[in-house]
């Protein structure tokens, strides 16, 4: 690309290290393990955090952290627009268009972050005034601020990802994700829940500035309010899908908080935390897979990759199913050894683990459907809301019959219909052939049923 293009600012390491170090860092064997390693460390820290809190306090943390999780994906679809626009333009060699689109989306993220922060503070203030906050006000403000700061900071990383600049993406997203490994536990040690999220705010502000210094939004390319609003409107259906998906993953803890007393909910929240950590870890690895697949779908046409995706995702669900089966066997002894205060969570944890392979598969199909789907509003307002409604109804019904274990089983009850609806959507988008969709659905059903039987047998 020219000096004005994205490529000229997409080299974050070049100003800090010499040529020999750049050559070393450019090797896939060096940068490739970064994101999986940090994802593992992040999951490890997430698993260690409950040791620092009582079940009641952890229940509060499990709710307030959702504001962080919602904030970091609240880009109004800018990331999905990047996935749809930039790879196609880049594949056709339209470098000026790539630069223009990249700059617009960087600015849109900055605008959204500013507005969203003001709205979040106002909303939390009103909820506090009406005594409707299930957590501390400042913990909520800092959690939302940390998530929004993370969302803005990820702007350059999204551009790297859409251009398949894997080294740059790995380092950018790795630095940001490392905040959860370092700033989160240190802040918790220093100042409890408030310190935890304050540390994250500082981390994302600092590294967000650094990443934008390497890929600066130029004043000469700043979109007008009308252009920014147009991008937001175009991204809204994709954002609706991503946001409802994020809510779906955490909805079980919100629904459970209204069904259980604080002590029981603390144990359920611990199990739900394990569940979301595993889905997050599985889903994060899809960033190294789907940009290439989406680009090939755009170039090769209808159903061209149906068999390829079927084979890859069959391996994914079999591998994740095998790992989960081992996890179900080890749940009780691991909790007794590592988390004795959460030993009562063993049954709900095993039950929630059974939903991981199917839900993890959805997390890999989601970005492909967002990039290749032909009915974004229908998908965003039907598929994921319907799955959330199934989850809510199943939790209420099963809780009455089986208690907290029934509420945990509701995640499996909703996961398979969600997967089925998503496969129908991808069939309509000419990504999957009918036979491939049915094969994948059948395999997921068999694996999930086997895991449910295993979890139930060990109850």
Short mmCIF file of C-alpha atoms in Angstrom, two decimals, residues 244 248 378-393 414 417-418 421:
data_model
loop_
_atom_site.label_atom_id
_atom_site.label_comp_id
_atom_site.label_asym_id
_atom_site.label_seq_id
_atom_site.Cartn_x
_atom_site.Cartn_y
_atom_site.Cartn_z
CA UNK A 244 -28.09 -10.50 21.81
CA UNK A 248 -27.55 -14.91 25.66
CA UNK A 378 -34.32 -11.21 10.48
CA UNK A 379 -31.39 -13.15 11.91
CA UNK A 380 -30.58 -10.53 14.51
CA UNK A 381 -34.18 -10.11 15.67
CA UNK A 382 -35.30 -13.72 15.40
CA UNK A 383 -32.61 -16.37 15.84
CA UNK A 384 -30.78 -15.19 18.96
CA UNK A 385 -33.78 -13.58 20.71
CA UNK A 386 -35.69 -16.81 20.15
CA UNK A 387 -32.86 -18.80 21.75
CA UNK A 388 -32.81 -16.37 24.69
CA UNK A 389 -36.57 -16.78 25.12
CA UNK A 390 -36.16 -20.57 25.10
CA UNK A 391 -33.44 -20.23 27.72
CA UNK A 392 -35.65 -18.07 29.95
CA UNK A 393 -38.66 -20.38 29.74
CA UNK A 414 -31.59 -23.72 24.26
CA UNK A 417 -32.34 -25.04 18.81
CA UNK A 418 -30.00 -22.07 18.45
CA UNK A 421 -31.70 -22.04 13.50
#
